[in-house]
Coordinates of C-alpha atoms in Angstrom, one line a residue:
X864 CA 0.0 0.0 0.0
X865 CA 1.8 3.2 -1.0
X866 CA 1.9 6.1 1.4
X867 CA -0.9 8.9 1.2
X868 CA -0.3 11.9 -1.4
X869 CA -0.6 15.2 0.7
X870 CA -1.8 18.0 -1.8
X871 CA -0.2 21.5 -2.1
X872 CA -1.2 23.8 1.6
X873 CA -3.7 26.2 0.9
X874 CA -2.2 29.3 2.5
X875 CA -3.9 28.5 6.0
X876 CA -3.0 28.4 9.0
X877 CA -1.1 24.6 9.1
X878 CA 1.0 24.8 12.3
X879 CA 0.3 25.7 16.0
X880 CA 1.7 24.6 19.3
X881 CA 0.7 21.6 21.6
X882 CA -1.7 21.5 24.4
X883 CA 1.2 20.7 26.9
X884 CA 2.7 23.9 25.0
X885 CA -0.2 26.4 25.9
X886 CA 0.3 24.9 29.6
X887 CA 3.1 26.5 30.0
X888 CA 2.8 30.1 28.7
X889 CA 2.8 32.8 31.3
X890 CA -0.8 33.8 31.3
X891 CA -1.5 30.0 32.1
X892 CA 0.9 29.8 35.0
X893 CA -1.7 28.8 37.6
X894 CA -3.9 26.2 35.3
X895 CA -4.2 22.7 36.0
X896 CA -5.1 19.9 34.0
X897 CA -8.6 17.9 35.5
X898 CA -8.2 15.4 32.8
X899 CA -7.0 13.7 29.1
X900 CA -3.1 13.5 29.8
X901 CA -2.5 11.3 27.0
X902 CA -3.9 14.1 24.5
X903 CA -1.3 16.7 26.0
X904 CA 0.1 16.1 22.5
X905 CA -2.7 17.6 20.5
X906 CA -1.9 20.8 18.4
X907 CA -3.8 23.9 18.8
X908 CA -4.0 26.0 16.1
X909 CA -6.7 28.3 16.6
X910 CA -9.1 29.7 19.8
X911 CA -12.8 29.8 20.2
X912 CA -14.9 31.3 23.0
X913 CA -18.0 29.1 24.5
X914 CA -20.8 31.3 25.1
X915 CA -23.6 29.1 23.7
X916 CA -24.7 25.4 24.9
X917 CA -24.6 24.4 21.0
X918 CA -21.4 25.2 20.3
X919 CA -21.0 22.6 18.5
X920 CA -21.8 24.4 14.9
X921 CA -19.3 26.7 15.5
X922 CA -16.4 24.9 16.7
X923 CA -13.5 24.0 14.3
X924 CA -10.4 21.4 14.3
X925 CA -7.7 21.7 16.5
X926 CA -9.5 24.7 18.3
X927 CA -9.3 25.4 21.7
X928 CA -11.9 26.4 23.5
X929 CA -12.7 28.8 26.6
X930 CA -15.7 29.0 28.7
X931 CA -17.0 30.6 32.1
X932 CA -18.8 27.6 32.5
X933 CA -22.0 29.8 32.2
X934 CA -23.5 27.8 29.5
X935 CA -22.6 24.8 31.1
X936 CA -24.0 25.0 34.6
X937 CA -27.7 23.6 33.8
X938 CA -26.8 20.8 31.6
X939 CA -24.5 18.7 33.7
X940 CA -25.9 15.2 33.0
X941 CA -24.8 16.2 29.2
X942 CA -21.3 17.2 29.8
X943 CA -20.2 13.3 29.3
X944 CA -21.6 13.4 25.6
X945 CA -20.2 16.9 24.9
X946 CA -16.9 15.7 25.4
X947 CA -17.5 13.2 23.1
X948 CA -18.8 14.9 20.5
X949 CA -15.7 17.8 21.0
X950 CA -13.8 14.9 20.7
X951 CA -15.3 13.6 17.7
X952 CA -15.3 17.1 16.1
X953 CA -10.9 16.9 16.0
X954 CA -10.7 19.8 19.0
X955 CA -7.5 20.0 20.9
X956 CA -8.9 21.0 24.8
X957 CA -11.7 22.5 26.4
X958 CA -10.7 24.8 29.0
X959 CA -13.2 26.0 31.9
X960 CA -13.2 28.7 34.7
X961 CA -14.9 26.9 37.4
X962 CA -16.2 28.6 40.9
X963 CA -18.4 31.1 39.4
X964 CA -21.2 29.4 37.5
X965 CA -20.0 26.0 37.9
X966 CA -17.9 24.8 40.9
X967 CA -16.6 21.7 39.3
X968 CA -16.9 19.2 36.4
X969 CA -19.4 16.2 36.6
X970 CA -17.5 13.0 37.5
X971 CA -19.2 11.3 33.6
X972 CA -17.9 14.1 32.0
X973 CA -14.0 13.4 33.7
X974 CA -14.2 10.3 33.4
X975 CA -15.2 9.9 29.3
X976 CA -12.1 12.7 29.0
X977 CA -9.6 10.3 30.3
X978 CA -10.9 7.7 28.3
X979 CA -10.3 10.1 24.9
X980 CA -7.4 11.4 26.0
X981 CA -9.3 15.0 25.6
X982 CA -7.7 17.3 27.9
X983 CA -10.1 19.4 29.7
X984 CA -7.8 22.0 31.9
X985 CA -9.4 24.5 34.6
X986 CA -8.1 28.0 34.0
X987 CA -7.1 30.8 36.9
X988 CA -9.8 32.4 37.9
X989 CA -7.6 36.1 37.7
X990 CA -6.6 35.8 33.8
X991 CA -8.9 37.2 31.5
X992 CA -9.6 35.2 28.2
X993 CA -8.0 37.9 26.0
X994 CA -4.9 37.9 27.8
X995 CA -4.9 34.0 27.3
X996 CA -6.4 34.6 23.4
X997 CA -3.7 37.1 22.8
X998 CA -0.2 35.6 23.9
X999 CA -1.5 31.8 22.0
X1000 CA -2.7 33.2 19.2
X1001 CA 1.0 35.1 19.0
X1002 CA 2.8 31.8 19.7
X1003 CA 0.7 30.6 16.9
X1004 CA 1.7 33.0 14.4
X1005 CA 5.1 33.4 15.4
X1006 CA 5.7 29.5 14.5
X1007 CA 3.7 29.6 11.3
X1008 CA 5.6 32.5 10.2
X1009 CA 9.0 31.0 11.0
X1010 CA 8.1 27.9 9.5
X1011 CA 7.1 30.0 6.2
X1012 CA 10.1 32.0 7.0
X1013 CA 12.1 28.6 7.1
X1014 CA 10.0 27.0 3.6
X1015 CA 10.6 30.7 1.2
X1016 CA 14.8 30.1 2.2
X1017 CA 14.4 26.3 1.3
X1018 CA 12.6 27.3 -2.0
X1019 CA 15.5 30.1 -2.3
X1020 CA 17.9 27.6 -2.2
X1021 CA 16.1 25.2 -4.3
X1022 CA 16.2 27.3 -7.0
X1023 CA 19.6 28.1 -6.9
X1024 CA 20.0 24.4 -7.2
X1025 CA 18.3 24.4 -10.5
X1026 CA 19.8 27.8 -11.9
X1027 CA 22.8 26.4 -11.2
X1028 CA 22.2 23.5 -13.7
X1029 CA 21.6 21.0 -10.6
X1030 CA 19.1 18.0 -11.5
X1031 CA 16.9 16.0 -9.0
X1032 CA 20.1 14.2 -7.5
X1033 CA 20.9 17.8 -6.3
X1034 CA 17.7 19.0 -5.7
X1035 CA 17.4 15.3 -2.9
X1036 CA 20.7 16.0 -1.6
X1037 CA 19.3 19.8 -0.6
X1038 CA 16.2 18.7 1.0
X1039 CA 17.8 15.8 3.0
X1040 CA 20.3 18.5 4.3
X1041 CA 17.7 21.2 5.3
X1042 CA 15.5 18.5 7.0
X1043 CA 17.8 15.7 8.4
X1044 CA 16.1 13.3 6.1
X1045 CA 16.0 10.5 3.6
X1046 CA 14.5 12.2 0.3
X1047 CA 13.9 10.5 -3.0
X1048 CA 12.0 11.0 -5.9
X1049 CA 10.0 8.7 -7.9
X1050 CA 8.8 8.2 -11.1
X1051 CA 5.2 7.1 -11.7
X1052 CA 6.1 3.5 -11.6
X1053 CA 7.5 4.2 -8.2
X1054 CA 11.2 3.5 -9.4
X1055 CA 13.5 5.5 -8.0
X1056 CA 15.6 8.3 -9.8
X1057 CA 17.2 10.1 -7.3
X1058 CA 17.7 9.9 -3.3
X1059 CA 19.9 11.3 -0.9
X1060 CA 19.9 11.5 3.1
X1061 CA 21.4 9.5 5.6
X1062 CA 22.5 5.7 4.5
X1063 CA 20.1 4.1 6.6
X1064 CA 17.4 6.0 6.3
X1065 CA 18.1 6.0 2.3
X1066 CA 18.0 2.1 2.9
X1067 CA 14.2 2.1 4.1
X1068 CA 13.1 4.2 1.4
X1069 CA 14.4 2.1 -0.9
X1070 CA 13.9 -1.2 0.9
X1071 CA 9.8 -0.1 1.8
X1072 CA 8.7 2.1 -0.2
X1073 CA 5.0 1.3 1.1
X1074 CA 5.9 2.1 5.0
X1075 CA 4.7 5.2 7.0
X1076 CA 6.5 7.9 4.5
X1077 CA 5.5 11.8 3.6
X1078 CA 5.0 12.0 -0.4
X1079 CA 4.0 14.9 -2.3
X1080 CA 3.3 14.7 -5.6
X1081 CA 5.5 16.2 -8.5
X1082 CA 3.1 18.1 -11.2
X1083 CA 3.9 20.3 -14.4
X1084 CA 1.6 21.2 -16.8
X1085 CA -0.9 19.3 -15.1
X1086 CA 0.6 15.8 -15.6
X1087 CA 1.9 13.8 -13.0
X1088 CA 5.2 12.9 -12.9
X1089 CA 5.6 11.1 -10.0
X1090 CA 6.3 11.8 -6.0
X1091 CA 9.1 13.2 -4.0
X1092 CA 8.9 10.9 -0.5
X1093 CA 10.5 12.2 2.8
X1094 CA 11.4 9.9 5.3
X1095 CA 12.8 10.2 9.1
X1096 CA 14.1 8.7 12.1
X1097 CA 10.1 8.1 12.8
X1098 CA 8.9 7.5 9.6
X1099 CA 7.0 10.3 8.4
X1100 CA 8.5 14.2 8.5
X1101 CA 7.2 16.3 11.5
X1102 CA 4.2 18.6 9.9
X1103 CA 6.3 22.0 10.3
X1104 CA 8.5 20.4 7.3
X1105 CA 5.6 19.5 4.9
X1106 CA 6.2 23.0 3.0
X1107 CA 10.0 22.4 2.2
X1108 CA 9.2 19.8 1.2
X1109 CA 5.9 20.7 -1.2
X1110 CA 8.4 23.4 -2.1
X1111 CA 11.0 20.8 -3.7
X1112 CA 8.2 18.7 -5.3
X1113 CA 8.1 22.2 -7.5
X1114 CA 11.4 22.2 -8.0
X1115 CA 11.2 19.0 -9.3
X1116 CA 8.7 19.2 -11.6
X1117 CA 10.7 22.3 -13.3
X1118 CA 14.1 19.7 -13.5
X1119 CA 11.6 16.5 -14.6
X1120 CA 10.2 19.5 -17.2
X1121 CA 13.5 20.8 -18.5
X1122 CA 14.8 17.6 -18.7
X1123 CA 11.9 16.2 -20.9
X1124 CA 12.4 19.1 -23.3
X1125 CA 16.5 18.2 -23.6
X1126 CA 15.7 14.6 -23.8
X1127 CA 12.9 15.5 -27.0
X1128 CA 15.9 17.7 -28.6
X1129 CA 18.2 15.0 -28.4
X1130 CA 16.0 12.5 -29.5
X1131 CA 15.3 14.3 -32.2
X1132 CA 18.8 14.7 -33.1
X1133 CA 19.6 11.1 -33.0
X1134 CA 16.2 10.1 -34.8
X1135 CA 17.1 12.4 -37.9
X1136 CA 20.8 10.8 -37.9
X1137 CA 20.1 7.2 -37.8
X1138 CA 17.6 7.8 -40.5
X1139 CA 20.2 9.4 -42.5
X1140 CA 22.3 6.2 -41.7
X1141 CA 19.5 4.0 -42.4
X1142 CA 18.7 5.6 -45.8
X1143 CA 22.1 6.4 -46.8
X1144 CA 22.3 9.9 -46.4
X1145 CA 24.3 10.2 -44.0
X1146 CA 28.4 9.9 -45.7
X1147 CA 31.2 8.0 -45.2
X1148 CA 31.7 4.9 -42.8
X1149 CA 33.9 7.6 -41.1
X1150 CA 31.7 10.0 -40.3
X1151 CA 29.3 7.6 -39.5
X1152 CA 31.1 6.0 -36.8
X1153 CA 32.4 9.6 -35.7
X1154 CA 28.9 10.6 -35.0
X1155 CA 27.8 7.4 -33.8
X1156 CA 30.1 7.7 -31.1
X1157 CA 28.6 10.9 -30.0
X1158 CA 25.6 9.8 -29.3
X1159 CA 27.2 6.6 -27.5
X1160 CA 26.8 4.1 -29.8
X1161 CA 28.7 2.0 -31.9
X1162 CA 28.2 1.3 -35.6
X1163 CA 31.3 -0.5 -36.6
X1164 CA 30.8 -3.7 -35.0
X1165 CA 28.1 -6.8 -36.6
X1166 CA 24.9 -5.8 -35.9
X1167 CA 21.4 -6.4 -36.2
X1168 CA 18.7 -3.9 -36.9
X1169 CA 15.4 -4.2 -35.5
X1170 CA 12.1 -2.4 -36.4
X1171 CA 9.2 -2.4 -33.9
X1172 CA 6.1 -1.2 -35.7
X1173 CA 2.5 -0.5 -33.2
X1174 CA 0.3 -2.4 -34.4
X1175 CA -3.3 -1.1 -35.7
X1176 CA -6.1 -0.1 -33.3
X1177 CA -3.9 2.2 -30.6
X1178 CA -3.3 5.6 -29.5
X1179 CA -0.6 6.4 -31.7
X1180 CA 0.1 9.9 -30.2
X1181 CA 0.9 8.3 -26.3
X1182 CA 1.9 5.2 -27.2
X1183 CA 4.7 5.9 -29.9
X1184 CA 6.5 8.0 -27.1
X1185 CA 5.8 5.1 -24.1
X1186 CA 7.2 3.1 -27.1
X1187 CA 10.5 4.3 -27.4
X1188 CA 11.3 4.6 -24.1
X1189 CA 10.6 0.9 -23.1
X1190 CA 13.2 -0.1 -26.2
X1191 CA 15.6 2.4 -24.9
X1192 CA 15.3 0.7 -21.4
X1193 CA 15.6 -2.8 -22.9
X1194 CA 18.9 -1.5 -24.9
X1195 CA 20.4 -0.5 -21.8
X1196 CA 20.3 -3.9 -20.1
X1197 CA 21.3 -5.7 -23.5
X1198 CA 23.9 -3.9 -25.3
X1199 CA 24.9 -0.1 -23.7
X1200 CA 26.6 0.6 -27.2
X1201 CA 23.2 0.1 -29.2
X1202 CA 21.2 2.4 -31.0
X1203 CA 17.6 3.2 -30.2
X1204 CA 15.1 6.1 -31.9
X1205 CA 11.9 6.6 -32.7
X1206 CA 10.2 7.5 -35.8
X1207 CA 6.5 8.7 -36.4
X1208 CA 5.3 5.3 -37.0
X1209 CA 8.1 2.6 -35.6
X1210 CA 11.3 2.1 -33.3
X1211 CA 14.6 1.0 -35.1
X1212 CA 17.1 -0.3 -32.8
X1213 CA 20.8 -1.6 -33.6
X1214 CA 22.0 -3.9 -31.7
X1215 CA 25.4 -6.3 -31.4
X1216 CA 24.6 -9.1 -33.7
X1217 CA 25.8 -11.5 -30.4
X1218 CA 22.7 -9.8 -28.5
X1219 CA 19.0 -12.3 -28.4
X1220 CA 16.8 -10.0 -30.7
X1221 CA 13.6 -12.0 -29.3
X1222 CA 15.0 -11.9 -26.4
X1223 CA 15.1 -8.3 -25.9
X1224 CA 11.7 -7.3 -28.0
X1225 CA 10.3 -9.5 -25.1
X1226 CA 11.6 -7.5 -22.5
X1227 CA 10.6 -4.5 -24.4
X1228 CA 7.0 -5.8 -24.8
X1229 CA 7.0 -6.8 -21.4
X1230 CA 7.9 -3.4 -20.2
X1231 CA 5.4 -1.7 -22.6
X1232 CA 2.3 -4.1 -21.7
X1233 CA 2.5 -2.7 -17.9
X1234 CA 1.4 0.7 -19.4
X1235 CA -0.3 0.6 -22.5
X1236 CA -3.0 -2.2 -23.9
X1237 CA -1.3 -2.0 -27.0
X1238 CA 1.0 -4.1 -28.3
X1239 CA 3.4 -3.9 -31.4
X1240 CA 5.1 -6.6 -33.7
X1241 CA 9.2 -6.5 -34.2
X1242 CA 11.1 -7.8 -37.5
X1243 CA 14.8 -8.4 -37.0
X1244 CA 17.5 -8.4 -40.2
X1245 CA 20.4 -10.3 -40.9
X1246 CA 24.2 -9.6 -39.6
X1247 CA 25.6 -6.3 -41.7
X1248 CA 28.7 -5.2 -41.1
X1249 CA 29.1 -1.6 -41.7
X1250 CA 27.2 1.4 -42.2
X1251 CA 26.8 0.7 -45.7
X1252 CA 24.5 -2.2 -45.3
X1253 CA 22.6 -0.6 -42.5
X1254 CA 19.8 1.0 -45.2
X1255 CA 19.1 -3.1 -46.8
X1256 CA 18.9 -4.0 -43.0
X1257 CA 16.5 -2.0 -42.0
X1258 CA 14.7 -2.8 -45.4
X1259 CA 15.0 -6.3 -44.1
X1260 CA 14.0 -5.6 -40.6
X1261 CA 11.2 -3.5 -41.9
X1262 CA 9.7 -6.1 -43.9
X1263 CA 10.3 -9.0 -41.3
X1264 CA 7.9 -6.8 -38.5
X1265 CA 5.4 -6.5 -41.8
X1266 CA 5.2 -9.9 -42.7
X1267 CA 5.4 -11.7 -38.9
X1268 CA 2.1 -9.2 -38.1
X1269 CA 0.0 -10.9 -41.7
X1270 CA 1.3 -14.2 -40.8
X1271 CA 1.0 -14.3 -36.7
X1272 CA -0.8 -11.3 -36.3
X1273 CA -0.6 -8.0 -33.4
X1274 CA 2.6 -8.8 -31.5
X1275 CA 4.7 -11.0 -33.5
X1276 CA 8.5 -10.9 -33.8
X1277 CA 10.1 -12.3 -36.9
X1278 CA 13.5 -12.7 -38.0
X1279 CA 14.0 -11.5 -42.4
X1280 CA 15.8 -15.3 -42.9
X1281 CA 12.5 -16.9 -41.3
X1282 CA 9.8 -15.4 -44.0
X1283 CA 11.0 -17.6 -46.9
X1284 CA 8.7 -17.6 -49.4
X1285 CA 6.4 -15.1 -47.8
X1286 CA 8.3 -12.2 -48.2
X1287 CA 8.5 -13.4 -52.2
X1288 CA 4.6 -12.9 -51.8
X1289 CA 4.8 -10.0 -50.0
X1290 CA 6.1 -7.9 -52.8
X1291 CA 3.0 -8.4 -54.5
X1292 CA 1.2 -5.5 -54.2
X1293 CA -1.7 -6.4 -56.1
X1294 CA -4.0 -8.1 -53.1
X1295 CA -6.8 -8.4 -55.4
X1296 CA -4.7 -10.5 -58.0
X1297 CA -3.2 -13.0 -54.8
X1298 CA -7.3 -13.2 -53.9
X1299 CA -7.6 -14.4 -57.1
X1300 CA -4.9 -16.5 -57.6
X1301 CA -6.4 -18.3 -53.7
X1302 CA -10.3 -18.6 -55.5
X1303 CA -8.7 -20.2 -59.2
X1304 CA -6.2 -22.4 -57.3
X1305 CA -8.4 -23.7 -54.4
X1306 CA -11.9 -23.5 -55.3
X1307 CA -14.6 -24.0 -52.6
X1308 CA -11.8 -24.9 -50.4
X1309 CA -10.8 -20.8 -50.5
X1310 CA -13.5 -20.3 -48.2
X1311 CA -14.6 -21.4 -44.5
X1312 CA -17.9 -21.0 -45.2
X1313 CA -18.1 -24.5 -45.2
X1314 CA -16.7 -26.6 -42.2
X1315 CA -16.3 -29.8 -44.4
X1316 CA -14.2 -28.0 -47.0
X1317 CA -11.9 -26.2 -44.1
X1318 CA -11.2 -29.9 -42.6
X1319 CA -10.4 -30.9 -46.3
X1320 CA -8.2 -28.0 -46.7
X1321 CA -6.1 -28.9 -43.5
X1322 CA -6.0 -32.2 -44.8
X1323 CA -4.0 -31.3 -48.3
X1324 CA -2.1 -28.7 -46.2
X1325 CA -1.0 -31.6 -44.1
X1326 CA -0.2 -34.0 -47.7
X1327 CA 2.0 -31.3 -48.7
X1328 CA 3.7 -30.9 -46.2
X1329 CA 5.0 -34.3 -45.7
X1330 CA 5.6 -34.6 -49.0
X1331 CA 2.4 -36.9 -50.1
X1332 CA 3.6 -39.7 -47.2
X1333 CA 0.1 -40.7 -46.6
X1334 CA 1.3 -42.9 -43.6
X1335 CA 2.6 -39.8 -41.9
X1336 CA -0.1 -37.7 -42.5
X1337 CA -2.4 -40.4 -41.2
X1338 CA -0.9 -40.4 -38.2
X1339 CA -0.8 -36.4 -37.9
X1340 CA -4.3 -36.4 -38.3
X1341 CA -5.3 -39.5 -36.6
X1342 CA -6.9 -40.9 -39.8
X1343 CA -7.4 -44.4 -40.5
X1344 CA -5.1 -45.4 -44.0
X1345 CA -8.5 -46.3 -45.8
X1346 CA -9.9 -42.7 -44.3
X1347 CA -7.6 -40.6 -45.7
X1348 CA -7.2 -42.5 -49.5
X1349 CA -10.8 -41.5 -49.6
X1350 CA -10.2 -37.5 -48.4
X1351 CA -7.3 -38.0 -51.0
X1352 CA -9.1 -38.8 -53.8
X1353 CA -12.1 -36.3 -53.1
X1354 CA -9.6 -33.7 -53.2
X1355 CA -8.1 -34.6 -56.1
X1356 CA -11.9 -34.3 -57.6
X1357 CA -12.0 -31.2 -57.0
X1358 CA -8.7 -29.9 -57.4
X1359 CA -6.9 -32.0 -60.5
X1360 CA -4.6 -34.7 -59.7
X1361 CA -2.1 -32.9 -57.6
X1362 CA -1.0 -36.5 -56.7
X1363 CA 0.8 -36.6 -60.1
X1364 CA 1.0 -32.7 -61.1
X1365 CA 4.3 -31.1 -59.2
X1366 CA 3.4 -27.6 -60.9
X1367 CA -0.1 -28.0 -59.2
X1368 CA 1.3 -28.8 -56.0
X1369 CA 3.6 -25.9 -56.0
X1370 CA 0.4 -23.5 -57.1
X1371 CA -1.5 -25.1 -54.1
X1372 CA 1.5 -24.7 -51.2
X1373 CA 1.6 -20.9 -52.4
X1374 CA -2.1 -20.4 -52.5
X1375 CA -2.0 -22.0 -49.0
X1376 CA 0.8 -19.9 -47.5
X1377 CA -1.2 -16.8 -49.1
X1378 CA -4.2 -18.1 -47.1
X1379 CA -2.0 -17.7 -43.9
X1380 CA -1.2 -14.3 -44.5
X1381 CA -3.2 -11.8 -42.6
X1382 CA -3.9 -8.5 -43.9
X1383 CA -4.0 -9.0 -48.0

């Protein structure tokens, strides 16, 4: 279960002092506490005068609240619920004058304060509630302004940080030195991409990311980029430090921003040079290699190229961009030296010609499937060595993720020395003519219309493959001998005497394989 998101403060009044606190201010020198120790720890953050018996619609969170007792002093077999619903209502204390108009507290209502922890405290009968009002209410604001006071010279710094060119390893390494703290920030996977603090508490964040942390998230231009997580000696950071820290979840979002817009230049960059390479446009082996290297990769070595297509039926626009980034994270962990870039309607990747291409389009596909229900079919090209085969690579690669998608459908991977013939009858570009060619050769066994003709078809599909061995194909389709001299003669009936006729059998595999290809 992750931790709870806090949202950006709203400019109120978010800090205050503890009831134990107020105890011990000067105006409050002579109050005692009647009952609720164990809620001395309850923060006040605002006072509220009782003159009413149903106070109750006025009263507020974390409020204080003073009475005479007046409105108290003919209702004292409902002072036990009143607590309660105080209580219930998020107050900090209720603080009474007694002597006057009430001379003491009901035993019910003493007894349900203890068992709250509500701390109800009896006030000095010689301190006037304005004196007590005035010197809380100053504490009050004298802590929220410091804390403010403490957040603007965090975000001061913060912003240094970034104007100095500083990214979210330096922005962590800020926060965890102004608060004491383990800080990281995480993506919206929850992976980490920066953390800084002290070694053990860096340790649990990493180790539990689900236990009793402070996150805030990390927004710009109203997407969500994640969460920056605090965590201290206690778990979560003490609730004067929330601002720092929404203040660095800005920050962040201005280096996660900036960054995004360097990583779209240079992606651009190395998207319009490898399709240079990959058309031929782009010079000399040399200056290939030269410019490879800037970039980090290397073009000298065997390779393969790969080409991962989306398949029909997606969002093109998000899922093109989720697409090249889970190739670029597969690269990394398979070959550091590769090449990775997106064009508007593919990925082409270069990889060492040692690395598992189905391998690593499965980790790619894996990574992509977590975030998108979209899926996308990879072709994979022979060896070339040098930039000068790149472009007939990526030809082949290109037509390998074609071809794999008509014959396996969304998803496939294919490898350009796996289509055989089908890439032959993928140059044809005339789909009408191959229908043709499918009705002329087959005849009523084109069509599934009929179930008896489909069984019949996978029965001569069967013959042809095993090369007419009517023992073998018996067995493959669990025919009696006697059965399938019967289905063999039917079909030749209807088809000519294929039996006899190698032209006719060729014309049948190929109408057959056409058959399997989806898409024509």
């Amino acid at each position: 279960m992750e931790p709870p998101v806090r949202p950006a403060s709203t400019g109120t009044i978010i800090h205050g002092v503890a009831v134990r606190e107020v105890l011990g201010v000067s105006t409050l020198a002579g109050a005692r506490l009647i009952a609720g120790e164990r809620g001395l720890d309850r923060v006040v953050q605002r006072l509220n005068v009782m003159e009413v018996p149903d106070v109750l619609a006025w009263v507020k969170p974390h409020e204080l609240l003073l009475t005479t007792g007046y409105p108290l002093r003919n209702t004292p077999q409902s002072l036990g619920r009143l607590v309660a619903d105080l209580d219930e209502r998020g107050l900090a204390a209720l603080a009474v004058k007694l002597g006057r108009y009430l001379d003491e507290l009901p035993e019910e209502m003493v007894e349900q304060a203890d068992r709250l922890g509500f701390p109800l405290i009896q006030l000095p009968d010689d301190v006037g509630f304005d004196d007590i009002l005035n010197q809380v209410l100053t504490d009050i604001l004298n802590r929220q302004a410091a804390a403010l006071a403490r957040a603007e010279e965090a975000h001061r710094a913060l912003v240094q940080v970034v104007l100095a060119g500083g990214g979210l390893r330096e922005v962590t390494a800020e926060v965890a030195g102004l608060l004491d703290v383990a800080v990281a920030v995480l993506d919206g996977a929850g992976h980490v991409l920066a953390a800084a603090g002290p070694a053990e508490h860096v340790a649990l964040l990493r180790a539990a990311p689900e236990g009793r942390h402070t996150a805030v998230p990390v927004v710009a231009g109203g997407h969500h980029h994640g969460r920056i997580v605090a965590c201290g000696p206690v778990g979560s950071i003490a609730e004067s430090d929330v601002g720092i820290l929404e203040r660095a979840a800005t920050v962040a979002a201005l280096v996660v921003t900036r960054q995004e817009a360097v990583n779209a230049v240079e992606s651009k960059y190395r998207a319009d040079f490898l399709r240079d390479v990959l058309t031929g446009r782009a010079g000399g082996s040399e200056r290939v290699a030269s410019r490879a290297r800037a970039f980090g990769w290397d073009l000298q070595r065997p390779v393969t190229v790969l080409v991962a297509e989306l398949d029909p039926e997606g969002d093109e626009r998000v899922a093109q961009d989720r697409l090249v980034s889970c190739w670029t994270g597969a690269m990394r962990r398979h070959d550091a030296r590769g090449a990775v870039a997106g064009f508007s309607h593919e990925v082409v990747t270069i990889v060492d010609a040692g690395v598992d291409a189905g391998r690593l389009a499965k980790d790619a596909a894996a990574a992509f499937a977590e975030s998108l229900p979209a899926t996308f079919s990879t072709g994979a090209s022979r060896t070339a060595v040098g930039a000068e085969a790149l472009p007939d690579a990526y030809g082949q690669a290109l037509k390998a993720a074609r071809v794999g998608r008509q014959l396996h459908g969304p998803g496939a991977v294919a490898h350009f020395d796996q289509l055989g013939v089908y890439r032959l009858l993928s140059l044809v570009s005339d789909t009408a003519e191959l229908h043709a060619f499918v009705r002329e050769t087959l005849g009523p066994l084109a069509s599934d219309d009929d179930a008896e003709n489909s069984d019949l078809r996978r029965t001569l599909q069967v013959l042809l493959e095993t090369n007419l061995n009517v023992a073998e194909t018996a067995r493959r389709l669990h025919f009696h001998y006697n059965t399938l001299r019967y289905r063999i003669g039917k079909l030749e009936r209807m088809l000519g005497g294929f039996t006899e006729d190698a032209h006719l059998r060729l014309n049948l595999t190929l109408a057959l394989h056409v058959l399997r290809m989806r898409g024509i």
